[in-house]
Amino acid sequence: MADRPGGGPVMVVLGDSVAEGQNDPDPAGGWLGWAGRLARELDVSREEMLNVSDPGATIEDVVGTQLPAVRDLRPGLVVLGCGMNDALRGFERPAAAARLTELFGWARSRDAIALAIPVPRPPLLDLSPMSQFRKKRTVQRIHDFNEELARATREFGIPFPARETVDKVADPAMWSADGIHLNPRGHAYVAEVIANFARSLLRERAI
């Protein structure tokens, strides 16, 4: 990926603890995660990637706290990875839709390529003693959030990976023992899938 005007970050990542890379340590320090692995796949150096993700973040937090920190930048690639906390805690679809529209609208205004990662069904739902009602409601929220992601990305002409595209992430072997964070194998898999989308878009941009 080419440097952006002004020498700012080439790649910006927004999202929650999974986007942050928890449970996938970077030998150089901190977390690697799918974001760090994606950067490597795209030949983006550690210094050229800015990951402002926060543990526990919802889409409200992403737009309310993380977006202001990067709003004036002009990254070449913006990647969003959130929605799990929204599904676990509950969210209002109109509010989530408005936040996603604001986020992707910002990416377009900065002439950045944007990608979003679908929310998977975490093993936590099977490991936790939560009631069947709460489990069913959480699964429905995951579906609803992914529908809003699909709608928003379609509105802005952004390819959105269907859950079937990352179907292997449903394998418990891709997850840490807590059932809510991917393990290194899971992060590597997500990075590989997203990299294919990113490369295709970057090639189109270069033509």
Short mmCIF file of C-alpha atoms in Angstrom, two decimals:
data_model
loop_
_atom_site.label_atom_id
_atom_site.label_comp_id
_atom_site.label_asym_id
_atom_site.label_seq_id
_atom_site.Cartn_x
_atom_site.Cartn_y
_atom_site.Cartn_z
CA MET A 1 0.00 0.00 0.00
CA ALA A 2 1.25 3.48 -0.84
CA ASP A 3 1.80 6.14 1.82
CA ARG A 4 -1.00 8.65 2.29
CA PRO A 5 -0.51 12.42 1.90
CA GLY A 6 1.10 13.97 4.94
CA GLY A 7 2.74 10.76 6.06
CA GLY A 8 -0.16 9.66 8.29
CA PRO A 9 -1.16 6.07 8.99
CA VAL A 10 -1.86 3.90 5.97
CA MET A 11 -4.30 1.68 7.88
CA VAL A 12 -6.71 2.57 10.69
CA VAL A 13 -8.55 -0.03 12.77
CA LEU A 14 -11.57 0.70 14.95
CA GLY A 15 -13.50 -1.69 17.17
CA ASP A 16 -13.52 -3.76 20.33
CA SER A 17 -11.16 -6.13 22.15
CA VAL A 18 -11.17 -8.64 19.29
CA ALA A 19 -10.15 -5.88 16.87
CA GLU A 20 -7.54 -4.85 19.42
CA GLY A 21 -6.10 -8.38 19.13
CA GLN A 22 -6.56 -9.70 22.65
CA ASN A 23 -5.22 -13.22 23.27
CA ASP A 24 -2.89 -13.00 20.26
CA PRO A 25 0.38 -11.60 21.66
CA ASP A 26 2.77 -9.75 19.39
CA PRO A 27 6.41 -10.81 19.96
CA ALA A 28 7.31 -7.13 19.56
CA GLY A 29 4.94 -6.21 22.40
CA GLY A 30 1.23 -5.66 22.77
CA TRP A 31 -1.34 -7.53 20.73
CA LEU A 32 -1.04 -8.70 17.14
CA GLY A 33 -4.54 -9.92 16.33
CA TRP A 34 -6.20 -10.08 12.94
CA ALA A 35 -5.48 -6.37 12.47
CA GLY A 36 -1.74 -6.75 12.91
CA ARG A 37 -1.72 -9.88 10.78
CA LEU A 38 -3.75 -8.12 8.09
CA ALA A 39 -1.23 -5.28 8.08
CA ARG A 40 1.56 -7.80 7.50
CA GLU A 41 -0.40 -9.39 4.66
CA LEU A 42 -0.70 -5.97 3.03
CA ASP A 43 2.92 -4.96 3.71
CA VAL A 44 1.85 -2.25 6.12
CA SER A 45 4.50 -1.67 8.79
CA ARG A 46 3.77 -1.44 12.51
CA GLU A 47 4.38 2.32 12.31
CA GLU A 48 1.93 2.71 9.41
CA MET A 49 -1.01 1.11 11.26
CA LEU A 50 -3.07 2.88 13.91
CA ASN A 51 -5.36 0.64 15.97
CA VAL A 52 -7.59 2.68 18.27
CA SER A 53 -9.83 -0.23 19.29
CA ASP A 54 -10.90 -0.52 22.93
CA PRO A 55 -12.06 -3.52 25.00
CA GLY A 56 -15.79 -3.46 25.55
CA ALA A 57 -16.46 -0.95 22.77
CA THR A 58 -19.84 -0.81 21.06
CA ILE A 59 -20.60 0.98 17.81
CA GLU A 60 -21.61 4.00 19.92
CA ASP A 61 -18.15 4.00 21.51
CA VAL A 62 -16.44 3.58 18.15
CA VAL A 63 -18.13 6.62 16.66
CA GLY A 64 -18.28 8.66 19.87
CA THR A 65 -14.72 8.09 21.12
CA GLN A 66 -12.55 6.36 18.53
CA LEU A 67 -13.64 8.20 15.40
CA PRO A 68 -12.83 11.67 16.79
CA ALA A 69 -9.26 10.47 17.42
CA VAL A 70 -8.75 9.69 13.72
CA ARG A 71 -11.22 12.03 12.01
CA ASP A 72 -8.57 14.38 10.63
CA LEU A 73 -6.38 11.58 9.23
CA ARG A 74 -6.38 10.34 5.64
CA PRO A 75 -5.74 6.58 5.83
CA GLY A 76 -5.77 4.41 2.76
CA LEU A 77 -7.67 1.61 4.52
CA VAL A 78 -10.17 1.69 7.37
CA VAL A 79 -11.27 -1.58 9.02
CA LEU A 80 -14.14 -1.91 11.50
CA GLY A 81 -14.42 -4.87 13.85
CA CYS A 82 -17.18 -4.49 16.43
CA GLY A 83 -20.70 -5.60 17.25
CA MET A 84 -20.14 -8.40 19.76
CA ASN A 85 -20.66 -6.09 22.73
CA ASP A 86 -23.73 -4.59 21.07
CA ALA A 87 -25.18 -8.07 20.71
CA LEU A 88 -24.41 -9.06 24.29
CA ARG A 89 -25.74 -5.84 25.85
CA GLY A 90 -28.48 -4.93 23.40
CA PHE A 91 -28.74 -2.05 20.93
CA GLU A 92 -31.28 0.01 19.04
CA ARG A 93 -31.10 -0.70 15.33
CA PRO A 94 -31.88 2.88 14.17
CA ALA A 95 -29.10 4.24 16.40
CA ALA A 96 -26.62 1.60 15.21
CA ALA A 97 -27.59 2.31 11.60
CA ALA A 98 -26.95 6.04 12.09
CA ARG A 99 -23.54 5.41 13.65
CA LEU A 100 -22.47 3.04 10.87
CA THR A 101 -23.59 5.56 8.26
CA GLU A 102 -21.53 8.25 9.99
CA LEU A 103 -18.46 6.02 10.18
CA PHE A 104 -18.51 4.86 6.57
CA GLY A 105 -19.43 8.34 5.42
CA TRP A 106 -16.28 9.62 7.11
CA ALA A 107 -14.19 6.93 5.38
CA ARG A 108 -15.62 7.95 2.02
CA SER A 109 -14.96 11.63 2.74
CA ARG A 110 -11.30 10.75 3.36
CA ASP A 111 -11.17 8.76 0.12
CA ALA A 112 -10.32 5.62 2.13
CA ILE A 113 -11.14 2.02 1.32
CA ALA A 114 -13.35 0.68 4.12
CA LEU A 115 -14.05 -2.86 5.27
CA ALA A 116 -16.19 -4.32 8.05
CA ILE A 117 -15.98 -7.74 9.62
CA PRO A 118 -19.19 -9.69 10.34
CA VAL A 119 -19.95 -10.54 13.94
CA PRO A 120 -19.46 -14.29 14.54
CA ARG A 121 -21.39 -16.52 16.94
CA PRO A 122 -18.97 -16.96 19.87
CA PRO A 123 -18.57 -20.26 21.76
CA LEU A 124 -19.41 -18.25 24.90
CA LEU A 125 -23.07 -18.77 24.08
CA ASP A 126 -22.62 -22.50 24.57
CA LEU A 127 -20.19 -22.29 27.49
CA SER A 128 -22.10 -19.74 29.55
CA PRO A 129 -24.91 -20.76 31.90
CA MET A 130 -27.11 -18.02 30.42
CA SER A 131 -30.76 -18.87 29.91
CA GLN A 132 -32.05 -20.18 26.60
CA PHE A 133 -34.07 -16.98 26.24
CA ARG A 134 -31.00 -14.76 26.61
CA LYS A 135 -28.99 -16.99 24.31
CA LYS A 136 -31.67 -16.85 21.63
CA ARG A 137 -31.96 -13.08 22.03
CA THR A 138 -28.18 -12.65 21.68
CA VAL A 139 -28.10 -14.77 18.54
CA GLN A 140 -30.89 -12.61 17.11
CA ARG A 141 -28.94 -9.46 17.96
CA ILE A 142 -25.88 -10.83 16.18
CA HIS A 143 -28.06 -11.41 13.14
CA ASP A 144 -29.56 -7.91 13.41
CA PHE A 145 -26.19 -6.19 13.76
CA ASN A 146 -24.82 -8.07 10.76
CA GLU A 147 -27.87 -6.98 8.79
CA GLU A 148 -27.15 -3.36 9.68
CA LEU A 149 -23.50 -3.82 8.69
CA ALA A 150 -24.57 -5.33 5.38
CA ARG A 151 -27.03 -2.49 4.75
CA ALA A 152 -24.53 0.25 5.57
CA THR A 153 -21.72 -1.25 3.53
CA ARG A 154 -24.08 -1.81 0.59
CA GLU A 155 -25.16 1.82 0.81
CA PHE A 156 -21.54 2.92 0.48
CA GLY A 157 -20.55 0.32 -2.10
CA ILE A 158 -18.33 -1.58 0.34
CA PRO A 159 -17.91 -5.36 -0.08
CA PHE A 160 -19.16 -7.03 3.10
CA PRO A 161 -17.98 -10.60 3.80
CA ALA A 162 -21.04 -12.75 4.44
CA ARG A 163 -20.77 -14.91 7.55
CA GLU A 164 -20.44 -17.89 5.23
CA THR A 165 -17.23 -16.35 3.90
CA VAL A 166 -15.67 -16.76 7.33
CA ASP A 167 -17.58 -19.91 8.25
CA LYS A 168 -14.52 -21.62 9.75
CA VAL A 169 -14.52 -19.07 12.55
CA ALA A 170 -17.43 -21.04 14.02
CA ASP A 171 -14.96 -23.79 14.91
CA PRO A 172 -14.28 -23.68 18.69
CA ALA A 173 -10.62 -24.39 17.85
CA MET A 174 -10.43 -20.80 16.57
CA TRP A 175 -11.31 -19.36 19.98
CA SER A 176 -9.65 -18.83 23.33
CA ALA A 177 -10.85 -20.66 26.42
CA ASP A 178 -13.00 -17.67 27.45
CA GLY A 179 -15.22 -18.27 24.41
CA ILE A 180 -15.34 -14.58 23.50
CA HIS A 181 -11.89 -13.82 22.04
CA LEU A 182 -10.24 -15.43 19.05
CA ASN A 183 -6.97 -17.28 19.61
CA PRO A 184 -3.92 -16.80 17.34
CA ARG A 185 -5.27 -19.39 14.89
CA GLY A 186 -8.60 -17.57 14.70
CA HIS A 187 -6.99 -14.18 14.25
CA ALA A 188 -4.79 -15.57 11.47
CA TYR A 189 -7.82 -17.02 9.68
CA VAL A 190 -9.81 -13.76 9.85
CA ALA A 191 -6.80 -11.80 8.61
CA GLU A 192 -6.38 -14.15 5.66
CA VAL A 193 -10.01 -13.81 4.60
CA ILE A 194 -10.10 -10.01 4.98
CA ALA A 195 -6.77 -9.65 3.18
CA ASN A 196 -8.30 -11.18 0.05
CA PHE A 197 -11.03 -8.51 0.05
CA ALA A 198 -8.54 -5.73 0.76
CA ARG A 199 -6.14 -6.79 -2.00
CA SER A 200 -8.94 -6.86 -4.55
CA LEU A 201 -10.08 -3.36 -3.58
CA LEU A 202 -6.53 -2.00 -3.56
CA ARG A 203 -5.92 -3.40 -7.03
CA GLU A 204 -9.08 -1.70 -8.27
CA ARG A 205 -7.96 1.57 -6.70
CA ALA A 206 -4.58 1.33 -8.39
CA ILE A 207 -6.06 0.91 -11.89
#
